[in-house]
Coordinates of C-alpha atoms in Angstrom, one line a residue:
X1 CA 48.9 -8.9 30.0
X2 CA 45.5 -8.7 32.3
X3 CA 43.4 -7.6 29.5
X4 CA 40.2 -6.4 30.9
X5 CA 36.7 -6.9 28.5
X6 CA 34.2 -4.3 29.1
X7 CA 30.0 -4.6 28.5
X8 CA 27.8 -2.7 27.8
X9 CA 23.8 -2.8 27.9
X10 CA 21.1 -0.2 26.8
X11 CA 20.8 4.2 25.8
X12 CA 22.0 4.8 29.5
X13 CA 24.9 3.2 29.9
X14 CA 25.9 3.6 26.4
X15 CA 26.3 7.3 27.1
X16 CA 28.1 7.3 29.8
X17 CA 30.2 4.1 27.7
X18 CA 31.1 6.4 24.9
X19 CA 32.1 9.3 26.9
X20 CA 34.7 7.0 28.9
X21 CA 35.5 5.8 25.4
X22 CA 36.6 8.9 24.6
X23 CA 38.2 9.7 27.8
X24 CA 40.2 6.5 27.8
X25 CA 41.7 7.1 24.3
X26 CA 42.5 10.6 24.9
X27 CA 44.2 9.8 28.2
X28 CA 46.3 7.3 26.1
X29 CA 47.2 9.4 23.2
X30 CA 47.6 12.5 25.7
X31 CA 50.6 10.2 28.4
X32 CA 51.7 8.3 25.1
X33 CA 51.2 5.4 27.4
X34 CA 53.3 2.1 26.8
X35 CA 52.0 -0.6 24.5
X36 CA 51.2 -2.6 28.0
X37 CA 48.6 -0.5 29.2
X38 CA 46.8 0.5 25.9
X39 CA 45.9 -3.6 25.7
X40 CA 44.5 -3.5 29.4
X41 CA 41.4 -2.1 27.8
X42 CA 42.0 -1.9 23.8
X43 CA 42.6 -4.5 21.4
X44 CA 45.5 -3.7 18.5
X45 CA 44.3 -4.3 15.0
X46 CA 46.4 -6.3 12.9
X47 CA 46.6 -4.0 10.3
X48 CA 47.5 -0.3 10.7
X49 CA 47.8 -0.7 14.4
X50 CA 44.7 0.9 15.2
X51 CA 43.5 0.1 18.7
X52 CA 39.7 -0.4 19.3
X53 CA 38.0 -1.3 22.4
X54 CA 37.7 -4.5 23.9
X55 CA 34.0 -4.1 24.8
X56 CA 30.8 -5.4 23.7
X57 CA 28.0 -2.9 23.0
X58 CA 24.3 -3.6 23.0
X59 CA 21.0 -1.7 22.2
X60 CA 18.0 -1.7 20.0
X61 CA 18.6 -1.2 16.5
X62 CA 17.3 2.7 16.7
X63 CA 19.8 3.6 19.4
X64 CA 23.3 3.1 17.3
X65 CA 22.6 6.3 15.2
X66 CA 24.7 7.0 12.7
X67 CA 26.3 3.1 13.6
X68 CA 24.1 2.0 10.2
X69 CA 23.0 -1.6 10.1
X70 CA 26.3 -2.6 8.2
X71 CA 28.2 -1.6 11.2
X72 CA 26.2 -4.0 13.5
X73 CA 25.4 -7.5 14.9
X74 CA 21.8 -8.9 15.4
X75 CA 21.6 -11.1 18.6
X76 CA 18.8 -12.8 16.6
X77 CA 17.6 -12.7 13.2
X78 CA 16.2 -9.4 12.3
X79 CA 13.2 -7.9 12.9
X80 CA 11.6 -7.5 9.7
X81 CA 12.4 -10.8 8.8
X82 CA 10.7 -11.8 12.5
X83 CA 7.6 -9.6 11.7
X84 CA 7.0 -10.6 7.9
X85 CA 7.6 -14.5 8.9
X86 CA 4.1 -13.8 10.6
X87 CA 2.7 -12.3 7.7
X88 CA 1.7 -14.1 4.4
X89 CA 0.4 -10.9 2.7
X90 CA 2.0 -8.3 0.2
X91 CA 4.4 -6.0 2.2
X92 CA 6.5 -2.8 1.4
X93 CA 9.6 -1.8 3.0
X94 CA 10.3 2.2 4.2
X95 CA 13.5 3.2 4.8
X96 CA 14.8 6.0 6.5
X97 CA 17.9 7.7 4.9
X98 CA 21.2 7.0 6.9
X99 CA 21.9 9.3 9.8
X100 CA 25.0 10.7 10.1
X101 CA 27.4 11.4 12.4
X102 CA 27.1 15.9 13.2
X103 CA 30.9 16.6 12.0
X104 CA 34.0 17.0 15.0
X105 CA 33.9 20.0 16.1
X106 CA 29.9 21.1 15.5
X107 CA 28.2 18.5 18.5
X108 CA 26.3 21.3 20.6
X109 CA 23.8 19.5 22.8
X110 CA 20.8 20.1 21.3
X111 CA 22.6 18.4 17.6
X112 CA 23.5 15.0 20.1
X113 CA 20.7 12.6 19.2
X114 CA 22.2 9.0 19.8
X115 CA 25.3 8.0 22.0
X116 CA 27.1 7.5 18.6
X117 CA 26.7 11.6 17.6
X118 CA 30.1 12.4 20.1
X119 CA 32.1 9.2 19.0
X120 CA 35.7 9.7 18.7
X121 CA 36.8 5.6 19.1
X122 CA 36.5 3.1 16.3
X123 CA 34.3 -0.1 17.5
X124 CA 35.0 -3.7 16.0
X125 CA 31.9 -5.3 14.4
X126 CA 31.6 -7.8 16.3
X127 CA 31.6 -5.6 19.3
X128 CA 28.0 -4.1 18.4
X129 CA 24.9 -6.1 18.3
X130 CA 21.5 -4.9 17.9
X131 CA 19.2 -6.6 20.7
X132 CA 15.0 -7.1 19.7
X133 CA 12.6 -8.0 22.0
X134 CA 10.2 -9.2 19.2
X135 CA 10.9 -12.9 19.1
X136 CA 11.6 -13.6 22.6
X137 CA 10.4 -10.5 24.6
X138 CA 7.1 -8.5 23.6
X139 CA 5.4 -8.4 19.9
X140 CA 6.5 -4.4 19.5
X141 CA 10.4 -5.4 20.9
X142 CA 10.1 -2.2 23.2
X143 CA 12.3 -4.2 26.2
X144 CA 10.6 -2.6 28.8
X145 CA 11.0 -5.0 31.6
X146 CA 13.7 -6.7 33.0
X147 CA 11.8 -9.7 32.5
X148 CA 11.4 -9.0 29.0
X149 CA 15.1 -8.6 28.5
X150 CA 15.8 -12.0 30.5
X151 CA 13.7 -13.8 28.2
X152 CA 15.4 -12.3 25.1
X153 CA 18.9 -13.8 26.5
X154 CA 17.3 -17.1 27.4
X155 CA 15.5 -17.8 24.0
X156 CA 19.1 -16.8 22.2
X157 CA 20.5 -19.0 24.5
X158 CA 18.2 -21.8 23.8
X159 CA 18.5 -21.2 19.8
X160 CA 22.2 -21.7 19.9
X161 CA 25.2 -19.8 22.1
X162 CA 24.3 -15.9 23.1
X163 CA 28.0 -15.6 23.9
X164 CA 29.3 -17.0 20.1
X165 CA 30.8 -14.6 18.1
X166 CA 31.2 -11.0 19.9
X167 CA 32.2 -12.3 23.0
X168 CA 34.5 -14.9 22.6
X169 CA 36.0 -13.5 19.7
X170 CA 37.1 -10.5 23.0
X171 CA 37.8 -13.2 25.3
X172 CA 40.0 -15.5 22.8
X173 CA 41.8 -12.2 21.8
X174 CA 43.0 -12.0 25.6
X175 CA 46.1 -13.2 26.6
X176 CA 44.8 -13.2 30.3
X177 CA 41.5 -11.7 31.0
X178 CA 41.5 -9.9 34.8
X179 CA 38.2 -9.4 34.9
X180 CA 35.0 -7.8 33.2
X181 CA 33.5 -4.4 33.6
X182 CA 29.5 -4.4 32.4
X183 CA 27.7 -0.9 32.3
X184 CA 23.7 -1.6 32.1
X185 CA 20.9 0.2 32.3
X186 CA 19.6 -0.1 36.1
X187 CA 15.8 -0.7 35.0
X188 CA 13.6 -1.8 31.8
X189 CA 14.9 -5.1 29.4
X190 CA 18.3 -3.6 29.2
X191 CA 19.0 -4.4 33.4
X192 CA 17.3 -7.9 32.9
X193 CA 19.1 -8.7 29.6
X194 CA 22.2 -7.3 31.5
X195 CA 21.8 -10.1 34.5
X196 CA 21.3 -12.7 32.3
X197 CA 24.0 -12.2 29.9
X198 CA 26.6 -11.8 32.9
X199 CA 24.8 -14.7 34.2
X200 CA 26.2 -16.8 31.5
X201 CA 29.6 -14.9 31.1
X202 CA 30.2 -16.6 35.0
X203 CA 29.3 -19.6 34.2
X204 CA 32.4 -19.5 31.8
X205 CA 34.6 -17.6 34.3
X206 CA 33.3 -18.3 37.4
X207 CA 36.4 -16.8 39.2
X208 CA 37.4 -13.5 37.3
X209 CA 35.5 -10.6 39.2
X210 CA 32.7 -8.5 37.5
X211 CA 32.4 -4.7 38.8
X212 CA 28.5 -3.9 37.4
X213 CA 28.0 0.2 37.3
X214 CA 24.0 0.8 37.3
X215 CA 22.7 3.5 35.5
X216 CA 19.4 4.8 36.2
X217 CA 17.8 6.9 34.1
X218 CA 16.9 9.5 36.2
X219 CA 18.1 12.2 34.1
X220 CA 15.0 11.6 32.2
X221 CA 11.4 12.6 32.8
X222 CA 9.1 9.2 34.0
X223 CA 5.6 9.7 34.5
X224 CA 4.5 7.6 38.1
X225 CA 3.3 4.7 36.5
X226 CA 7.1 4.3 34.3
X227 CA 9.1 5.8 37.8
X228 CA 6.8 2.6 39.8
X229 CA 8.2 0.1 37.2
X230 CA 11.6 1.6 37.1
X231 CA 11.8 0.7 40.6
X232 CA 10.7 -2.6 41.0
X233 CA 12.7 -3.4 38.1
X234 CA 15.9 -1.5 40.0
X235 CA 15.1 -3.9 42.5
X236 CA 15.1 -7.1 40.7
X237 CA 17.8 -6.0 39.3
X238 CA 20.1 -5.7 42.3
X239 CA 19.3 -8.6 43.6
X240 CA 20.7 -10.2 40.6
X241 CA 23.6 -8.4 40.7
X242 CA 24.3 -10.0 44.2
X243 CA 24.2 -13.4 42.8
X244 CA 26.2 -12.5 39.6
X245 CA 28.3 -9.7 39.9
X246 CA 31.3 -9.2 42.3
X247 CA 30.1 -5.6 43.1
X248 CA 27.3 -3.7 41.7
X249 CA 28.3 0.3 41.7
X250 CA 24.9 2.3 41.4
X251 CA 25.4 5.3 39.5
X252 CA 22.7 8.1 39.4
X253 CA 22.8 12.0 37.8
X254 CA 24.4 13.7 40.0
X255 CA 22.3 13.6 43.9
X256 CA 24.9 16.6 45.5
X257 CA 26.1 19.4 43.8
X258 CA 28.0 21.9 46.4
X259 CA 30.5 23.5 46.9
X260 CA 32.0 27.1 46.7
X261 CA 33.3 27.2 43.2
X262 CA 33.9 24.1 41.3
X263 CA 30.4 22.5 40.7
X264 CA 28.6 20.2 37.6
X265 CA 26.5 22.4 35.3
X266 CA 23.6 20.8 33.4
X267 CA 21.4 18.4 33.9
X268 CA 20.3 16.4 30.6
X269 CA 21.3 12.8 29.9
X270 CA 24.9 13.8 28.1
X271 CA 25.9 16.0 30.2
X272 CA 25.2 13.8 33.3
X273 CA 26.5 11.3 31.2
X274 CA 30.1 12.6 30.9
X275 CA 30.4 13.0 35.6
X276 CA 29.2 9.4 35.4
X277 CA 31.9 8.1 33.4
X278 CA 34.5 10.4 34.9
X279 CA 33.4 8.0 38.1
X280 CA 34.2 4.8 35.7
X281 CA 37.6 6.5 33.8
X282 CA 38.4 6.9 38.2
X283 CA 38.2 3.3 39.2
X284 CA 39.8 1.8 35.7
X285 CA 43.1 3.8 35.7
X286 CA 44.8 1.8 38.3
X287 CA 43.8 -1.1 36.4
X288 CA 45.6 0.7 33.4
X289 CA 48.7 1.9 35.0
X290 CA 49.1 -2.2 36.6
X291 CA 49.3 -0.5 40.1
X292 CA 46.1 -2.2 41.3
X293 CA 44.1 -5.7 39.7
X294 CA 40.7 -5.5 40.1
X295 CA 40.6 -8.4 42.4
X296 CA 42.6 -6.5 45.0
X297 CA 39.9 -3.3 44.3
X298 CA 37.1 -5.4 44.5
X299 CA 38.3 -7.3 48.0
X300 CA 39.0 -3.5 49.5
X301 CA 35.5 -2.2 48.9
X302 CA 33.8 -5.2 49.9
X303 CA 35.7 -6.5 52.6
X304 CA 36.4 -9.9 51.1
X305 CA 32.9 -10.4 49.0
X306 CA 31.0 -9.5 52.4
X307 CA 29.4 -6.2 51.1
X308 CA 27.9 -6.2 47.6
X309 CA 26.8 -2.8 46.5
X310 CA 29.0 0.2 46.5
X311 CA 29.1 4.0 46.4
X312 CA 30.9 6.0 44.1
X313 CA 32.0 9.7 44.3
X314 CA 34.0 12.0 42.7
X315 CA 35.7 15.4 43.0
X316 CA 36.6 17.2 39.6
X317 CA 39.5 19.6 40.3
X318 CA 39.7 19.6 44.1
X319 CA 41.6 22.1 45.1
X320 CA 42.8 24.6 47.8
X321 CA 41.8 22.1 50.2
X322 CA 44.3 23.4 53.3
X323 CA 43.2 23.6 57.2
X324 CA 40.2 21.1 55.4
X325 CA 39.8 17.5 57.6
X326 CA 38.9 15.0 54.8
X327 CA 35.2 14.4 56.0
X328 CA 34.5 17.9 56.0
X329 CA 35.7 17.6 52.0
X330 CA 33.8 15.1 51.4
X331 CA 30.8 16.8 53.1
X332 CA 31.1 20.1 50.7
X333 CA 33.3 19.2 47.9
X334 CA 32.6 16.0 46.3
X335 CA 29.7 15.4 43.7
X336 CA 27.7 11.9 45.0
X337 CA 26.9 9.8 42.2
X338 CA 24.2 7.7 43.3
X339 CA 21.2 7.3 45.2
X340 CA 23.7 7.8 49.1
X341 CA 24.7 10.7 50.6
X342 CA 28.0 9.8 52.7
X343 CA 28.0 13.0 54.7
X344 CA 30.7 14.4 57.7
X345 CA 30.6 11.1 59.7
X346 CA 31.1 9.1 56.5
X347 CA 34.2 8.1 57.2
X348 CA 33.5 6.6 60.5
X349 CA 30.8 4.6 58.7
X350 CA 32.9 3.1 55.6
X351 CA 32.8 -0.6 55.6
X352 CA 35.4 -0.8 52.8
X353 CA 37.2 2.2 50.8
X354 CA 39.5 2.8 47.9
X355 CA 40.6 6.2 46.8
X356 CA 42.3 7.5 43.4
X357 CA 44.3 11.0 43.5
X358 CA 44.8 12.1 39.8
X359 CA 46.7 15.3 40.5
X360 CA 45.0 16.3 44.3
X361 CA 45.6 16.5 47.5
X362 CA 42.9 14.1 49.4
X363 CA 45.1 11.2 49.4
X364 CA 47.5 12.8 52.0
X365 CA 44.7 13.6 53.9
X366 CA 43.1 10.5 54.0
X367 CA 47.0 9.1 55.5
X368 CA 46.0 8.5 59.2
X369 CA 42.1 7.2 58.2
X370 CA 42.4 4.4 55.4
X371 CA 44.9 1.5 55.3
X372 CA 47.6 2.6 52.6
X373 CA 46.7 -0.5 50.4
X374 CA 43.4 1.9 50.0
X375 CA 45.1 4.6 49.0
X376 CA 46.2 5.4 45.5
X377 CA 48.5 8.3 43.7
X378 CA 47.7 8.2 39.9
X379 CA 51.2 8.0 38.1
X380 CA 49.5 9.3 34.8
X381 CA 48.6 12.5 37.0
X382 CA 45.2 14.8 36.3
X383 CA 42.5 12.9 33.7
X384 CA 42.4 14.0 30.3
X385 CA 38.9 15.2 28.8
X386 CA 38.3 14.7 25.2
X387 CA 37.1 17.7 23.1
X388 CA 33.4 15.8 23.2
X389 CA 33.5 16.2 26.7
X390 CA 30.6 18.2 27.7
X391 CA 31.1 21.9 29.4
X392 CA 29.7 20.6 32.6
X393 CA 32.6 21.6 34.9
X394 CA 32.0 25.2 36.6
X395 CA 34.5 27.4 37.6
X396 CA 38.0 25.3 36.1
X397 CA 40.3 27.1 33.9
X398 CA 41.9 26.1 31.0
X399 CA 44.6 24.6 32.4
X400 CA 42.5 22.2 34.6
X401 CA 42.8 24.0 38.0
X402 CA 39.7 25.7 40.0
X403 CA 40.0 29.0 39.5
X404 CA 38.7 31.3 42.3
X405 CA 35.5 32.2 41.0
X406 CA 33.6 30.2 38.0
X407 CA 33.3 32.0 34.9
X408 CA 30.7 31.2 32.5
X409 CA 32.8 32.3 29.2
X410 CA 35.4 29.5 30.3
X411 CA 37.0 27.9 27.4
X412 CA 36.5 23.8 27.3
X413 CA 38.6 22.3 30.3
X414 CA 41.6 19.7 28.4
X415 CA 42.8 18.1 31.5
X416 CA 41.6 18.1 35.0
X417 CA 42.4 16.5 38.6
X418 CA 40.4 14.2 40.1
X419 CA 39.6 12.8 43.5
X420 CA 37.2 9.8 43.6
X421 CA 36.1 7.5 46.4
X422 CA 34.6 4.5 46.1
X423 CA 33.1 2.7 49.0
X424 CA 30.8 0.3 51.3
X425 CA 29.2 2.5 53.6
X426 CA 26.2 2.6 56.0
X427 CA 24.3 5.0 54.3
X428 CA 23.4 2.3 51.3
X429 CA 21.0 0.7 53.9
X430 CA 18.8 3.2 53.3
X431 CA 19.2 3.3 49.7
X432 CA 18.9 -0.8 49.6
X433 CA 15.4 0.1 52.2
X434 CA 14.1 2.0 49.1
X435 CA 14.2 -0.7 47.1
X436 CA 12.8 -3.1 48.7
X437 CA 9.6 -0.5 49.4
X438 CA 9.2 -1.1 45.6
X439 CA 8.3 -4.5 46.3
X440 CA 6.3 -3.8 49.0
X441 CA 2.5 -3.9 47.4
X442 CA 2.0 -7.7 46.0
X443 CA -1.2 -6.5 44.5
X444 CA 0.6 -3.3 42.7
X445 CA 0.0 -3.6 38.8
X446 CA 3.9 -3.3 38.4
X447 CA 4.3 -6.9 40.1
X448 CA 2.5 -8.5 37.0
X449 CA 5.5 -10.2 36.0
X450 CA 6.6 -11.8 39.1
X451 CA 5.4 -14.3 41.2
X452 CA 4.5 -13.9 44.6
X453 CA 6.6 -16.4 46.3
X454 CA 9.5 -14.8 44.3
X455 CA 8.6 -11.3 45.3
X456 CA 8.9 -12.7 49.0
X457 CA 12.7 -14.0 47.9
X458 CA 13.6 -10.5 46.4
X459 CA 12.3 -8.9 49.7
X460 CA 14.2 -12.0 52.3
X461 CA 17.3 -11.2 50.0
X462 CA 17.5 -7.5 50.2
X463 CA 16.9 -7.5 54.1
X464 CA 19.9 -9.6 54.6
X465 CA 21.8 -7.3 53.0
X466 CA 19.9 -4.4 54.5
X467 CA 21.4 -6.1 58.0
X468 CA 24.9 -6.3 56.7
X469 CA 24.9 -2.6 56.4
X470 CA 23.7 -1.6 59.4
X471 CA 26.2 -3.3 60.9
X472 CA 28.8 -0.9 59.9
X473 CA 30.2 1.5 62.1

């Protein structure tokens, strides 16, 4: 088997990790898929045969919810113990009650508190740790700077091994690992804890590819000075990802939403959330089915390792898509996910391309423009959506089609096609050229944390690959 070990690093991604949780279990228990693929991403329990996830998961010990303390790992010793080893004085100890998990079937969005509120998977122990920046990061343990979460990893690292227990307990399960999939938060400690944690993971596979999905935050509220940090700490943390990561996938609330009839609803963090990790649930089902490794995926979209950072977009229910060319479809029909908009001349622009059809036409249509290695027909057919997954889809019947006209009394969509594409394009120069604008003000209060000779490195780094994508096309 090519098992494939997934990671997982602050709120952010953790959202968009649980719904393709969710997702991913559904889909297996919905195809009754063969024992084969259900250990691509799940581990089987010895006893009872229950499968859990082959992932790591890590926040701060508030995020988990109604994951109590018994449920998780500390990455350190915990942080009253931390703060009281300070302390030589009388102290008392407040606890708040246990939080529990709003019961299946009553999760409207306004009762969703924590990533753990719209659970349906069972996680391993060991596959939760509870990450404080109060030894190794800042005094209050807020991780809110990638250098903070950087630290954190190194200081772990330094006490004894930051990948003992949780992770090779995953890897050691593996028959053959193919690869690793890490979702992380794109800014704060999460991104920098993130970089150096996959930082070590290569140093003990240094030839198994890591796909890295960024998650910014930007279905949340920033005020300038937070927005200003979040981007130099986007920056620093894509720069990383070049040197550690075989492709780093940026993944943003939704940046296009158009389109006749079907269209994404919402816009808080769960519902933005659940499009996001339809994008992920897109890219891992080849890996699933064994039609594609993702070495082969990886080599596609990048043209050999050239290109580094990636676009993805995705199509929920594309349909009636006759006497359409397939830019034109991708011009009005699909929903970008990140911070690039690959408009009408996007396919003379691509620089690498895979495509998934789960249940669509756009693969036949993309016959005479993308080599047929790019090109993939989903044997497992449309995507099935958990009952968690939230009412974002707009105008899609029951049965997972568009209907002609949305209707806002629509019942929950079970199953629905899919068209995704995931790409190298032109278009990220610009979105690589924002970045670097972060870094462009040495004296700006958010460059505390650097050096200046390394903010010089960031900026060399990122016009290289600035150049690369220009190139295209």
């Amino acid at each position: 088997m090519r098992e494939i070990i997934t990671l997982q690093f602050g709120e952010h991604a953790n959202y968009v990790g649980m719904h393709f949780w969710n997702m991913a279990q559904r889909q297996v228990e919905a195809k009754h898929s063969d024992a084969a693929s259900k250990h691509v991403l799940f581990n089987e329990q010895s006893r009872g045969g229950e499968y859990r996830p082959r992932a790591l998961v890590f926040d701060r010990a508030e995020g988990f919810g109604s994951l109590g303390h018994a449920d998780v790992q500390s990455t350190g010793d915990d942080e009253r113990d931390q703060e009281s080893a300070h302390w030589g004085g009388a102290t008392e100890v407040h606890r708040q009650k246990p939080y529990n998990q709003p019961a299946a079937g009553d999760q409207p969005q306004d009762r969703v508190r924590f990533w753990s509120d719209f659970r349906q998977v069972s996680f391993d122990s060991r596959s939760l740790g509870v990450v404080s920046g109060v030894e190794f990061g800042n005094s209050l343990g807020e991780m809110t700077t990638f250098d903070e979460g950087s630290r954190v990893v190194a200081g772990t690292d330094a006490r004894g091994d930051v990948l003992e227990d949780g992770f090779r307990a995953h890897a050691e399960a593996c028959d053959h690992v193919q690869g690793f999939q890490a979702l992380a938060d794109a800014s704060g400690g999460f991104a920098g804890y993130a970089a150096a944690f996959i930082e070590r993971v290569r140093d003990e596979y240094p030839k198994a590819p890591v796909v890295l999905y960024s998650v910014d935050a930007a279905a949340t509220r920033d005020s300038v000075a937070k927005a200003g940090r979040r981007a130099v700490d986007a920056a620093v943390a894509t720069v990383a990802a070049f040197e550690n990561t075989s492709v780093d996938v940026s993944l943003y609330a939704p940046s296009r939403v158009r389109g006749p009839f079907a269209g994404v609803g919402g816009g808080d963090l769960l519902g933005n959330s659940g499009l996001l990790a339809m994008n992920v649930a897109q890219w891992t089902q080849p890996l699933v089915e064994g039609s594609r490794v993702m070495d082969d995926i990886v080599a596609l979209v990048t043209q050999q390792g050239y290109l580094r950072s990636a676009e993805s977009m995705v199509s929920p229910a594309l349909q009636g898509i006759g006497g359409m060319v397939a830019a034109d479809v991708i011009d009005c029909r699909f929903t970008a996910c990140s911070d690039v908009l690959v408009g009408a001349d996007g396919l003379r622009e691509l620089g690498g391309a895979f495509t998934v059809d789960r249940g669509t036409a756009f693969g036949d249509m993309l016959a005479d423009r993308l080599p047929a290695p790019a090109r993939m027909r989903s044997a497992e057919g449309s995507a099935v959506l958990p009952s968690t997954f939230p009412r974002i889809l707009c105008g899609i019947g029951a049965d997972g089609f568009q209907k002609q006209a949305p209707s806002a009394d629509a019942g929950p969509v079970d199953q629905v096609c899919v068209a995704g594409l995931l790409c190298t394009t032109r278009a990220t120069a610009g979105h690589l050229q924002r970045l670097r604008s972060a870094l462009s003000t040495e004296g700006s209060k958010h460059l505390k944390d650097y050096e200046r000779d390394t903010i010089r490195e960031l900026r060399y780094v990122l016009d290289g690959e600035i150049d690369k994508y220009l190139e295209i096309g």
